[in-house]
PDB file of C-alpha atoms in Angstrom:
ATOM      1  CA  UNK A 201      18.519  25.120   7.573  1.00 63.00           C
ATOM      2  CA  UNK A 202      20.935  27.211   5.466  1.00 67.00           C
ATOM      3  CA  UNK A 203      22.276  24.459   3.182  1.00 77.00           C
ATOM      4  CA  UNK A 204      20.074  22.259   1.057  1.00 87.00           C
ATOM      5  CA  UNK A 205      20.032  18.602   1.976  1.00 91.00           C
ATOM      6  CA  UNK A 206      19.582  17.305  -1.571  1.00 93.00           C
ATOM      7  CA  UNK A 207      20.086  18.670  -5.055  1.00 93.00           C
ATOM      8  CA  UNK A 208      17.684  17.231  -7.613  1.00 93.00           C
ATOM      9  CA  UNK A 209      18.465  16.712 -11.290  1.00 92.00           C
ATOM     10  CA  UNK A 210      16.397  17.431 -13.373  1.00 91.00           C
ATOM     11  CA  UNK A 211      13.941  19.966 -12.009  1.00 89.00           C
ATOM     12  CA  UNK A 212      11.167  18.824 -14.398  1.00 91.00           C
ATOM     13  CA  UNK A 213      10.158  15.286 -15.297  1.00 92.00           C
ATOM     14  CA  UNK A 214       9.794  14.872 -19.059  1.00 91.00           C
ATOM     15  CA  UNK A 215       7.813  11.919 -20.392  1.00 91.00           C
ATOM     16  CA  UNK A 216       7.468  10.994 -24.064  1.00 89.00           C
ATOM     17  CA  UNK A 217       3.798  10.338 -24.794  1.00 87.00           C
ATOM     18  CA  UNK A 218       3.234   7.302 -27.003  1.00 85.00           C
ATOM     19  CA  UNK A 219      -0.044   5.426 -27.001  1.00 84.00           C
ATOM     20  CA  UNK A 220       0.047   2.036 -25.219  1.00 85.00           C
ATOM     21  CA  UNK A 221       3.715   2.463 -24.286  1.00 89.00           C
ATOM     22  CA  UNK A 222       5.371   3.120 -20.941  1.00 90.00           C
ATOM     23  CA  UNK A 223       7.612   6.138 -20.513  1.00 91.00           C
ATOM     24  CA  UNK A 224      10.354   6.453 -17.879  1.00 93.00           C
ATOM     25  CA  UNK A 225      12.395   9.294 -16.438  1.00 93.00           C
ATOM     26  CA  UNK A 226      15.456   9.008 -14.189  1.00 94.00           C
ATOM     27  CA  UNK A 227      16.028  11.381 -11.255  1.00 95.00           C
ATOM     28  CA  UNK A 228      19.353  11.865  -9.472  1.00 95.00           C
ATOM     29  CA  UNK A 229      19.650  13.047  -5.866  1.00 95.00           C
ATOM     30  CA  UNK A 230      22.960  14.617  -4.807  1.00 95.00           C
ATOM     31  CA  UNK A 231      23.890  14.807  -1.115  1.00 93.00           C
ATOM     32  CA  UNK A 232      26.600  17.446  -0.549  1.00 90.00           C
ATOM     33  CA  UNK A 233      26.302  17.377   3.254  1.00 91.00           C
ATOM     34  CA  UNK A 234      28.194  15.383   5.883  1.00 91.00           C
ATOM     35  CA  UNK A 235      25.005  13.622   7.047  1.00 92.00           C
ATOM     36  CA  UNK A 236      22.971  10.672   5.839  1.00 93.00           C
ATOM     37  CA  UNK A 237      19.701  11.887   4.307  1.00 94.00           C
ATOM     38  CA  UNK A 238      16.493   9.854   3.999  1.00 95.00           C
ATOM     39  CA  UNK A 239      14.055  10.718   1.222  1.00 95.00           C
ATOM     40  CA  UNK A 240      10.500   9.836   0.272  1.00 95.00           C
ATOM     41  CA  UNK A 241       8.741  10.466  -3.061  1.00 95.00           C
ATOM     42  CA  UNK A 242       5.013  11.316  -3.287  1.00 94.00           C
ATOM     43  CA  UNK A 243       2.819  12.063  -6.293  1.00 93.00           C
ATOM     44  CA  UNK A 244      -0.629  13.493  -6.909  1.00 92.00           C
ATOM     45  CA  UNK A 245      -1.466  10.515  -9.198  1.00 90.00           C
ATOM     46  CA  UNK A 246      -0.176   7.310  -7.564  1.00 91.00           C
ATOM     47  CA  UNK A 247      -2.180   5.096  -9.942  1.00 91.00           C
ATOM     48  CA  UNK A 248      -0.659   6.750 -13.002  1.00 91.00           C
ATOM     49  CA  UNK A 249       3.012   6.620 -11.988  1.00 93.00           C
ATOM     50  CA  UNK A 250       5.285   4.095 -10.315  1.00 91.00           C
ATOM     51  CA  UNK A 251       8.446   5.171  -8.471  1.00 92.00           C
ATOM     52  CA  UNK A 252      11.212   2.623  -7.885  1.00 92.00           C
ATOM     53  CA  UNK A 253      12.381   2.996  -5.181  1.00 92.00           C
ATOM     54  CA  UNK A 254      10.138   5.595  -3.551  1.00 92.00           C
ATOM     55  CA  UNK A 255      12.204   5.731  -0.320  1.00 94.00           C
ATOM     56  CA  UNK A 256      15.920   5.460   0.339  1.00 94.00           C
ATOM     57  CA  UNK A 257      19.039   6.695   2.114  1.00 95.00           C
ATOM     58  CA  UNK A 258      21.552   9.021   0.401  1.00 94.00           C
ATOM     59  CA  UNK A 259      24.962   8.662   2.029  1.00 94.00           C
ATOM     60  CA  UNK A 260      27.151  11.725   2.711  1.00 93.00           C
ATOM     61  CA  UNK A 261      28.871  13.159  -0.385  1.00 93.00           C
ATOM     62  CA  UNK A 262      27.189  10.643  -2.699  1.00 94.00           C
ATOM     63  CA  UNK A 263      24.370  10.352  -5.232  1.00 95.00           C
ATOM     64  CA  UNK A 264      21.229   8.230  -5.492  1.00 95.00           C
ATOM     65  CA  UNK A 265      19.156   7.503  -8.599  1.00 94.00           C
ATOM     66  CA  UNK A 266      15.524   6.443  -8.797  1.00 94.00           C
ATOM     67  CA  UNK A 267      13.220   5.911 -11.777  1.00 94.00           C
ATOM     68  CA  UNK A 268       9.722   7.278 -12.366  1.00 94.00           C
ATOM     69  CA  UNK A 269       7.607   5.337 -14.887  1.00 94.00           C
ATOM     70  CA  UNK A 270       4.395   6.671 -16.425  1.00 92.00           C
ATOM     71  CA  UNK A 271       1.843   3.991 -17.251  1.00 91.00           C
ATOM     72  CA  UNK A 272       0.815   3.434 -20.876  1.00 88.00           C
ATOM     73  CA  UNK A 273      -1.787   5.937 -22.083  1.00 82.00           C
ATOM     74  CA  UNK A 274      -4.801   4.754 -24.057  1.00 82.00           C
ATOM     75  CA  UNK A 275      -5.690   8.220 -25.357  1.00 80.00           C
ATOM     76  CA  UNK A 276      -3.511  11.218 -26.122  1.00 75.00           C
ATOM     77  CA  UNK A 277      -3.826  14.036 -23.550  1.00 75.00           C
ATOM     78  CA  UNK A 278      -5.460  17.243 -24.731  1.00 75.00           C
ATOM     79  CA  UNK A 279      -2.996  19.995 -25.645  1.00 75.00           C
ATOM     80  CA  UNK A 280      -0.155  17.963 -24.034  1.00 77.00           C
ATOM     81  CA  UNK A 281      -0.916  19.644 -20.717  1.00 81.00           C
ATOM     82  CA  UNK A 282      -0.320  17.781 -17.434  1.00 86.00           C
ATOM     83  CA  UNK A 283      -1.066  19.004 -13.915  1.00 87.00           C
ATOM     84  CA  UNK A 284       0.571  16.058 -12.150  1.00 91.00           C
ATOM     85  CA  UNK A 285       3.292  16.897  -9.630  1.00 93.00           C
ATOM     86  CA  UNK A 286       5.823  15.103  -7.475  1.00 95.00           C
ATOM     87  CA  UNK A 287       6.992  15.968  -3.969  1.00 94.00           C
ATOM     88  CA  UNK A 288      10.360  14.804  -2.611  1.00 94.00           C
ATOM     89  CA  UNK A 289      10.668  15.022   1.178  1.00 94.00           C
ATOM     90  CA  UNK A 290      14.077  14.630   2.833  1.00 94.00           C
ATOM     91  CA  UNK A 291      15.408  14.710   6.392  1.00 93.00           C
ATOM     92  CA  UNK A 292      18.654  13.956   8.248  1.00 92.00           C
ATOM     93  CA  UNK A 293      18.960  10.484   9.807  1.00 93.00           C
ATOM     94  CA  UNK A 294      21.695   8.888  11.956  1.00 92.00           C
ATOM     95  CA  UNK A 295      24.621   7.165  10.245  1.00 90.00           C
ATOM     96  CA  UNK A 296      24.022   3.486   9.676  1.00 89.00           C
ATOM     97  CA  UNK A 297      20.305   3.865   8.959  1.00 90.00           C
ATOM     98  CA  UNK A 298      19.124   1.546   6.166  1.00 90.00           C
ATOM     99  CA  UNK A 299      16.102   1.507   3.855  1.00 89.00           C
ATOM    100  CA  UNK A 300      14.332  -0.993   6.145  1.00 90.00           C
ATOM    101  CA  UNK A 301      14.416   1.544   9.001  1.00 90.00           C
ATOM    102  CA  UNK A 302      12.550   4.239   7.033  1.00 91.00           C
ATOM    103  CA  UNK A 303       9.036   4.941   8.352  1.00 90.00           C
ATOM    104  CA  UNK A 304       6.354   7.496   7.427  1.00 88.00           C
ATOM    105  CA  UNK A 305       6.705   9.123  10.843  1.00 87.00           C
ATOM    106  CA  UNK A 306      10.219  10.292   9.884  1.00 89.00           C
ATOM    107  CA  UNK A 307       8.700  12.805   7.444  1.00 91.00           C
ATOM    108  CA  UNK A 308       6.129  14.401   9.751  1.00 88.00           C
ATOM    109  CA  UNK A 309       6.770  17.981  10.834  1.00 83.00           C
ATOM    110  CA  UNK A 310       6.632  17.646  14.609  1.00 80.00           C
ATOM    111  CA  UNK A 311       8.991  18.454  17.454  1.00 76.00           C
ATOM    112  CA  UNK A 312      10.923  21.019  15.418  1.00 79.00           C
ATOM    113  CA  UNK A 313      12.179  18.407  12.961  1.00 85.00           C
ATOM    114  CA  UNK A 314      13.482  19.871   9.690  1.00 89.00           C
ATOM    115  CA  UNK A 315      11.827  18.383   6.602  1.00 92.00           C
ATOM    116  CA  UNK A 316      13.034  19.652   3.231  1.00 92.00           C
ATOM    117  CA  UNK A 317      10.478  19.549   0.413  1.00 93.00           C
ATOM    118  CA  UNK A 318      11.160  19.833  -3.317  1.00 93.00           C
ATOM    119  CA  UNK A 319       8.404  19.863  -5.934  1.00 93.00           C
ATOM    120  CA  UNK A 320       8.817  18.599  -9.483  1.00 93.00           C
ATOM    121  CA  UNK A 321       6.470  19.349 -12.354  1.00 92.00           C
ATOM    122  CA  UNK A 322       5.596  16.928 -15.135  1.00 93.00           C
ATOM    123  CA  UNK A 323       6.089  17.868 -18.787  1.00 90.00           C
ATOM    124  CA  UNK A 324       4.710  15.785 -21.650  1.00 89.00           C
ATOM    125  CA  UNK A 325       6.765  15.576 -24.855  1.00 87.00           C
ATOM    126  CA  UNK A 326       5.668  14.308 -28.279  1.00 84.00           C
ATOM    127  CA  UNK A 327       7.703  11.496 -29.862  1.00 82.00           C
ATOM    128  CA  UNK A 328      10.260  12.616 -32.482  1.00 77.00           C
ATOM    129  CA  UNK A 329       8.433  11.076 -35.456  1.00 67.00           C
ATOM    130  CA  UNK A 330       5.068  12.747 -34.729  1.00 57.00           C
ATOM    131  CA  UNK A 331       4.247  16.462 -35.075  1.00 52.00           C
ATOM    132  CA  UNK A 332       4.242  18.365 -31.812  1.00 45.00           C
ATOM    133  CA  UNK A 333       0.887  19.544 -30.579  1.00 45.00           C
ATOM    134  CA  UNK A 334       0.271  23.262 -30.370  1.00 40.00           C
ATOM    135  CA  UNK A 335       0.547  24.847 -26.932  1.00 40.00           C
ATOM    136  CA  UNK A 336      -2.550  26.158 -25.219  1.00 39.00           C
ATOM    137  CA  UNK A 337      -1.839  29.794 -26.100  1.00 39.00           C
ATOM    138  CA  UNK A 338      -1.710  28.954 -29.797  1.00 40.00           C
ATOM    139  CA  UNK A 339      -4.967  27.029 -29.569  1.00 40.00           C
ATOM    140  CA  UNK A 340      -6.610  29.954 -27.840  1.00 39.00           C
ATOM    141  CA  UNK A 341      -5.326  32.270 -30.557  1.00 41.00           C
ATOM    142  CA  UNK A 342      -6.762  30.051 -33.275  1.00 46.00           C
ATOM    143  CA  UNK A 343     -10.100  30.059 -31.454  1.00 45.00           C
ATOM    144  CA  UNK A 344     -10.120  33.867 -31.374  1.00 44.00           C
ATOM    145  CA  UNK A 345      -9.253  34.045 -35.085  1.00 50.00           C
ATOM    146  CA  UNK A 346     -12.149  31.730 -35.833  1.00 49.00           C
ATOM    147  CA  UNK A 347     -14.519  33.976 -33.860  1.00 51.00           C
ATOM    148  CA  UNK A 348     -13.237  37.061 -35.753  1.00 51.00           C
ATOM    149  CA  UNK A 349     -13.832  35.369 -39.112  1.00 53.00           C
ATOM    150  CA  UNK A 350     -17.396  34.524 -38.080  1.00 56.00           C
ATOM    151  CA  UNK A 351     -18.035  38.148 -37.073  1.00 54.00           C
ATOM    152  CA  UNK A 352     -16.691  39.375 -40.394  1.00 54.00           C
ATOM    153  CA  UNK A 353     -18.887  36.950 -42.350  1.00 57.00           C
ATOM    154  CA  UNK A 354     -21.937  38.093 -40.396  1.00 58.00           C
ATOM    155  CA  UNK A 355     -21.079  41.737 -41.073  1.00 53.00           C
ATOM    156  CA  UNK A 356     -20.628  41.110 -44.824  1.00 53.00           C
ATOM    157  CA  UNK A 357     -23.971  39.324 -44.894  1.00 57.00           C
ATOM    158  CA  UNK A 358     -25.636  42.347 -43.337  1.00 59.00           C
ATOM    159  CA  UNK A 359     -23.998  44.629 -45.901  1.00 48.00           C
ATOM    160  CA  UNK A 360     -25.280  42.511 -48.805  1.00 55.00           C
ATOM    161  CA  UNK A 361     -28.781  42.533 -47.327  1.00 54.00           C
ATOM    162  CA  UNK A 362     -28.738  46.299 -46.991  1.00 51.00           C
ATOM    163  CA  UNK A 363     -27.613  46.665 -50.599  1.00 50.00           C
ATOM    164  CA  UNK A 364     -30.475  44.510 -51.851  1.00 54.00           C
ATOM    165  CA  UNK A 365     -32.949  46.589 -49.828  1.00 44.00           C
ATOM    166  CA  UNK A 366     -31.501  49.777 -51.298  1.00 48.00           C
ATOM    167  CA  UNK A 367     -32.107  48.555 -54.849  1.00 44.00           C
ATOM    168  CA  UNK A 368     -35.674  47.482 -54.056  1.00 46.00           C
ATOM    169  CA  UNK A 369     -36.734  50.699 -52.278  1.00 44.00           C
ATOM    170  CA  UNK A 370     -34.824  52.904 -54.699  1.00 48.00           C
ATOM    171  CA  UNK A 371     -33.391  55.029 -51.921  1.00 46.00           C
ATOM    172  CA  UNK A 372     -29.806  54.436 -52.855  1.00 47.00           C
ATOM    173  CA  UNK A 373     -28.279  57.394 -51.130  1.00 51.00           C
ATOM    174  CA  UNK A 374     -29.763  56.715 -47.716  1.00 45.00           C
ATOM    175  CA  UNK A 375     -29.033  53.060 -48.009  1.00 42.00           C
ATOM    176  CA  UNK A 376     -25.456  53.690 -49.129  1.00 49.00           C
ATOM    177  CA  UNK A 377     -24.923  55.927 -46.120  1.00 55.00           C
ATOM    178  CA  UNK A 378     -26.319  53.226 -43.877  1.00 52.00           C
ATOM    179  CA  UNK A 379     -24.204  50.598 -45.603  1.00 44.00           C
ATOM    180  CA  UNK A 380     -21.153  52.776 -45.189  1.00 57.00           C
ATOM    181  CA  UNK A 381     -21.981  53.159 -41.502  1.00 55.00           C
ATOM    182  CA  UNK A 382     -22.357  49.419 -41.105  1.00 56.00           C
ATOM    183  CA  UNK A 383     -19.046  48.819 -42.868  1.00 54.00           C
ATOM    184  CA  UNK A 384     -17.348  51.331 -40.599  1.00 55.00           C
ATOM    185  CA  UNK A 385     -18.873  49.628 -37.547  1.00 61.00           C
ATOM    186  CA  UNK A 386     -17.634  46.287 -38.803  1.00 47.00           C
ATOM    187  CA  UNK A 387     -14.138  47.643 -39.341  1.00 53.00           C
ATOM    188  CA  UNK A 388     -14.124  49.256 -35.899  1.00 50.00           C
ATOM    189  CA  UNK A 389     -15.378  46.033 -34.324  1.00 52.00           C
ATOM    190  CA  UNK A 390     -12.726  44.022 -36.158  1.00 48.00           C
ATOM    191  CA  UNK A 391     -10.028  46.421 -34.993  1.00 43.00           C
ATOM    192  CA  UNK A 392     -11.302  46.233 -31.405  1.00 49.00           C
ATOM    193  CA  UNK A 393     -11.367  42.440 -31.495  1.00 53.00           C
ATOM    194  CA  UNK A 394      -7.851  42.401 -32.909  1.00 46.00           C
ATOM    195  CA  UNK A 395      -6.739  44.688 -30.046  1.00 46.00           C
ATOM    196  CA  UNK A 396      -8.500  42.525 -27.470  1.00 49.00           C
ATOM    197  CA  UNK A 397      -7.030  39.333 -28.917  1.00 43.00           C
ATOM    198  CA  UNK A 398      -3.497  39.807 -27.502  1.00 43.00           C
ATOM    199  CA  UNK A 399      -5.034  40.734 -24.163  1.00 39.00           C
ATOM    200  CA  UNK A 400      -6.980  37.476 -24.055  1.00 39.00           C
ATOM    201  CA  UNK A 401      -3.921  35.511 -25.076  1.00 35.00           C
ATOM    202  CA  UNK A 402      -1.885  37.341 -22.448  1.00 36.00           C
ATOM    203  CA  UNK A 403      -4.495  36.438 -19.860  1.00 39.00           C
ATOM    204  CA  UNK A 404      -4.192  32.791 -20.852  1.00 37.00           C
ATOM    205  CA  UNK A 405      -0.413  32.731 -20.515  1.00 40.00           C
ATOM    206  CA  UNK A 406      -0.259  33.221 -16.744  1.00 37.00           C
ATOM    207  CA  UNK A 407      -2.828  30.466 -16.308  1.00 36.00           C
ATOM    208  CA  UNK A 408      -0.413  28.045 -17.891  1.00 37.00           C
ATOM    209  CA  UNK A 409       2.374  28.977 -15.498  1.00 37.00           C
ATOM    210  CA  UNK A 410       0.333  28.856 -12.294  1.00 36.00           C
ATOM    211  CA  UNK A 411       2.371  27.816  -9.330  1.00 41.00           C
ATOM    212  CA  UNK A 412       1.602  24.894  -7.080  1.00 43.00           C
ATOM    213  CA  UNK A 413       1.112  27.118  -4.003  1.00 43.00           C
ATOM    214  CA  UNK A 414      -2.749  27.104  -3.845  1.00 41.00           C
ATOM    215  CA  UNK A 415      -2.876  23.321  -3.903  1.00 49.00           C
ATOM    216  CA  UNK A 416       0.183  22.850  -1.675  1.00 46.00           C
ATOM    217  CA  UNK A 417       0.234  19.415  -0.051  1.00 52.00           C
ATOM    218  CA  UNK A 418      -3.510  18.644  -0.201  1.00 53.00           C
ATOM    219  CA  UNK A 419      -3.177  16.513  -3.334  1.00 57.00           C
ATOM    220  CA  UNK A 420      -0.084  14.766  -1.958  1.00 58.00           C
ATOM    221  CA  UNK A 421      -1.870  14.059   1.317  1.00 60.00           C
ATOM    222  CA  UNK A 422      -4.840  12.636  -0.599  1.00 62.00           C
ATOM    223  CA  UNK A 423      -2.530  10.421  -2.653  1.00 61.00           C
ATOM    224  CA  UNK A 424      -0.707   9.308   0.487  1.00 64.00           C
ATOM    225  CA  UNK A 425      -4.040   8.505   2.139  1.00 65.00           C
ATOM    226  CA  UNK A 426      -4.962   6.300  -0.834  1.00 69.00           C
ATOM    227  CA  UNK A 427      -1.641   4.452  -0.540  1.00 62.00           C
ATOM    228  CA  UNK A 428      -2.039   4.109   3.233  1.00 68.00           C
ATOM    229  CA  UNK A 429      -5.590   2.805   2.787  1.00 69.00           C
ATOM    230  CA  UNK A 430      -4.393   0.176   0.305  1.00 70.00           C
ATOM    231  CA  UNK A 431      -1.584  -0.832   2.703  1.00 67.00           C
ATOM    232  CA  UNK A 432      -4.107  -0.964   5.541  1.00 71.00           C
ATOM    233  CA  UNK A 433      -6.379  -3.232   3.488  1.00 77.00           C
ATOM    234  CA  UNK A 434      -3.454  -5.575   2.797  1.00 79.00           C
ATOM    235  CA  UNK A 435      -2.596  -5.624   6.510  1.00 78.00           C
ATOM    236  CA  UNK A 436      -6.230  -6.354   7.359  1.00 81.00           C
ATOM    237  CA  UNK A 437      -6.210  -9.306   4.952  1.00 84.00           C
ATOM    238  CA  UNK A 438      -3.007 -10.610   6.529  1.00 87.00           C
ATOM    239  CA  UNK A 439      -4.547 -10.237   9.987  1.00 91.00           C
ATOM    240  CA  UNK A 440      -7.640 -12.199   8.890  1.00 88.00           C
ATOM    241  CA  UNK A 441      -5.410 -14.985   7.541  1.00 88.00           C
ATOM    242  CA  UNK A 442      -3.433 -15.055  10.792  1.00 90.00           C
ATOM    243  CA  UNK A 443      -6.672 -15.257  12.791  1.00 93.00           C
ATOM    244  CA  UNK A 444      -7.891 -18.191  10.672  1.00 89.00           C
ATOM    245  CA  UNK A 445      -4.571 -19.995  11.204  1.00 90.00           C
ATOM    246  CA  UNK A 446      -4.767 -19.363  14.953  1.00 92.00           C
ATOM    247  CA  UNK A 447      -8.324 -20.732  15.034  1.00 91.00           C
ATOM    248  CA  UNK A 448      -7.260 -23.936  13.254  1.00 90.00           C
ATOM    249  CA  UNK A 449      -4.330 -24.348  15.648  1.00 92.00           C
ATOM    250  CA  UNK A 450      -6.604 -23.803  18.655  1.00 93.00           C
ATOM    251  CA  UNK A 451      -9.041 -26.425  17.362  1.00 91.00           C
ATOM    252  CA  UNK A 452      -6.161 -28.893  16.924  1.00 93.00           C
ATOM    253  CA  UNK A 453      -4.880 -28.180  20.436  1.00 93.00           C
ATOM    254  CA  UNK A 454      -8.429 -28.546  21.797  1.00 91.00           C
ATOM    255  CA  UNK A 455      -8.776 -32.014  20.250  1.00 90.00           C
ATOM    256  CA  UNK A 456      -5.406 -33.038  21.725  1.00 92.00           C
ATOM    257  CA  UNK A 457      -6.486 -31.686  25.112  1.00 93.00           C
ATOM    258  CA  UNK A 458      -9.704 -33.719  25.024  1.00 92.00           C
ATOM    259  CA  UNK A 459      -7.735 -36.872  24.194  1.00 91.00           C
ATOM    260  CA  UNK A 460      -5.398 -36.175  27.131  1.00 93.00           C
ATOM    261  CA  UNK A 461      -8.379 -35.695  29.446  1.00 92.00           C
ATOM    262  CA  UNK A 462      -9.851 -39.048  28.342  1.00 91.00           C
ATOM    263  CA  UNK A 463      -6.512 -40.784  28.983  1.00 93.00           C
ATOM    264  CA  UNK A 464      -6.226 -39.204  32.435  1.00 95.00           C
ATOM    265  CA  UNK A 465      -9.777 -40.317  33.269  1.00 93.00           C
ATOM    266  CA  UNK A 466      -9.021 -43.922  32.262  1.00 92.00           C
ATOM    267  CA  UNK A 467      -5.819 -43.974  34.335  1.00 93.00           C
ATOM    268  CA  UNK A 468      -7.713 -42.578  37.321  1.00 92.00           C
ATOM    269  CA  UNK A 469     -10.357 -45.291  37.062  1.00 91.00           C
ATOM    270  CA  UNK A 470      -7.695 -47.997  36.809  1.00 91.00           C
ATOM    271  CA  UNK A 471      -5.948 -46.597  39.884  1.00 91.00           C
ATOM    272  CA  UNK A 472      -9.215 -46.627  41.837  1.00 91.00           C
ATOM    273  CA  UNK A 473      -9.878 -50.272  40.859  1.00 89.00           C
ATOM    274  CA  UNK A 474      -6.337 -51.307  41.866  1.00 90.00           C
ATOM    275  CA  UNK A 475      -6.752 -49.587  45.247  1.00 93.00           C
ATOM    276  CA  UNK A 476     -10.015 -51.469  45.794  1.00 90.00           C
ATOM    277  CA  UNK A 477      -8.302 -54.787  44.986  1.00 90.00           C
ATOM    278  CA  UNK A 478      -5.518 -54.038  47.480  1.00 93.00           C
ATOM    279  CA  UNK A 479      -8.069 -53.223  50.182  1.00 91.00           C
ATOM    280  CA  UNK A 480      -9.891 -56.536  49.544  1.00 90.00           C
ATOM    281  CA  UNK A 481      -6.635 -58.461  49.847  1.00 90.00           C
ATOM    282  CA  UNK A 482      -5.825 -56.737  53.114  1.00 90.00           C
ATOM    283  CA  UNK A 483      -9.233 -57.693  54.525  1.00 89.00           C
ATOM    284  CA  UNK A 484      -8.732 -61.368  53.548  1.00 88.00           C
ATOM    285  CA  UNK A 485      -5.312 -61.443  55.202  1.00 88.00           C
ATOM    286  CA  UNK A 486      -6.725 -59.971  58.393  1.00 88.00           C
ATOM    287  CA  UNK A 487      -9.495 -62.586  58.443  1.00 86.00           C
ATOM    288  CA  UNK A 488      -6.984 -65.407  57.994  1.00 87.00           C
ATOM    289  CA  UNK A 489      -4.830 -64.070  60.794  1.00 83.00           C
ATOM    290  CA  UNK A 490      -7.788 -64.194  63.203  1.00 83.00           C
ATOM    291  CA  UNK A 491      -8.729 -67.817  62.361  1.00 81.00           C
ATOM    292  CA  UNK A 492      -5.129 -69.072  62.472  1.00 67.00           C
ATOM    293  CA  UNK A 493      -3.349 -71.477  60.222  1.00 55.00           C
ATOM    294  CA  UNK A 494      -2.671 -75.069  61.316  1.00 53.00           C
ATOM    295  CA  UNK A 495       0.935 -75.995  61.065  1.00 52.00           C
ATOM    296  CA  UNK A 496       1.776 -79.073  59.079  1.00 50.00           C
ATOM    297  CA  UNK A 497       4.274 -81.280  60.916  1.00 53.00           C
ATOM    298  CA  UNK A 498       7.159 -82.818  58.975  1.00 58.00           C
ATOM    299  CA  UNK A 499       8.265 -86.496  59.792  1.00 65.00           C
ATOM    300  CA  UNK A 500       6.861 -89.088  62.340  1.00 71.00           C
ATOM    301  CA  UNK A 501       5.776 -88.422  65.946  1.00 77.00           C
ATOM    302  CA  UNK A 502       8.036 -89.492  68.797  1.00 82.00           C
ATOM    303  CA  UNK A 503       5.485 -91.872  70.319  1.00 85.00           C
ATOM    304  CA  UNK A 504       5.101 -93.654  67.022  1.00 85.00           C
ATOM    305  CA  UNK A 505       8.877 -94.126  66.812  1.00 85.00           C
ATOM    306  CA  UNK A 506       9.056 -95.544  70.350  1.00 89.00           C
ATOM    307  CA  UNK A 507       6.268 -98.001  69.708  1.00 88.00           C
ATOM    308  CA  UNK A 508       7.947 -99.254  66.552  1.00 88.00           C
ATOM    309  CA  UNK A 509      11.244 -99.700  68.419  1.00 88.00           C
ATOM    310  CA  UNK A 510       9.635-101.609  71.220  1.00 88.00           C
ATOM    311  CA  UNK A 511       7.818-103.919  68.856  1.00 90.00           C
ATOM    312  CA  UNK A 512      11.053-104.515  66.964  1.00 89.00           C
ATOM    313  CA  UNK A 513      12.869-105.524  70.185  1.00 87.00           C
ATOM    314  CA  UNK A 514      10.136-107.932  71.122  1.00 86.00           C
ATOM    315  CA  UNK A 515      10.076-109.518  67.719  1.00 87.00           C
ATOM    316  CA  UNK A 516      13.850-109.893  67.769  1.00 83.00           C
ATOM    317  CA  UNK A 517      13.807-111.462  71.174  1.00 81.00           C
ATOM    318  CA  UNK A 518      11.198-113.943  70.140  1.00 83.00           C
ATOM    319  CA  UNK A 519      13.064-114.860  67.056  1.00 82.00           C
ATOM    320  CA  UNK A 520      16.377-115.327  68.847  1.00 75.00           C
ATOM    321  CA  UNK A 521      15.768-116.693  72.367  1.00 63.00           C
TER     322      UNK A 521
END
């Protein structure tokens, strides 16, 4: 892609090193395109730095700020040198995409997708009230000067020894010549070391400014794997909790199911007993229908009425002739 998706300010992250104190650095992302751009921040030392937020969406023609915080240091770093690096990946996303829609798969280079990568170096700075530490080249130079002084002391010691031998043997001329030769050798050696000193220092300078190319994304991938592993462990813990909750719910449902089965069994037994009672009643009714039921007559029989009437007439006739 011809135009850059994001412009990053600053190009280097500067952190003030103070023991047992956090140090923060703000980074601004500028989107000069007409597209929404999603970004993701990686680091080679995820345990040492915290990035808030580490993902986000930069709207067209707008800016986005995030903060990088270095954890408190217990010991001062040697020579104020830091090899930590940050990688900012960015890609074009559809309009309306939010931070919740950002996934790691958006920043994988597959299917011809364009992923822009910008690398930031970390620079450590001494606090204003403390003396700045010497750079690595200066330290190397001091080490070479110390070696030269040791060589000169050794050479002077040899010269003194040769002089004492010359006095004892009484061959002053030969010894003086030899001493002179030794002194010349020492001077030549000192001159050679002084000439080699800038070369050594010059060799050290490129080492300080080595580019990130040999390492490339291996360190970032390792850091991302550590973060993914920690996220995976958290997800595994959540899954275990969900499984335990599901087990407890299943046990509760199982107890309710057993109670329902017991109730159904009782109702079935009661229904069977009621059916048996109905069948017994039907049998008794059938038996009664076969035997027959005597009807109970209401009132007096006709013959009895006639007899009473006849007797009444006779009695009346006798009483009234």
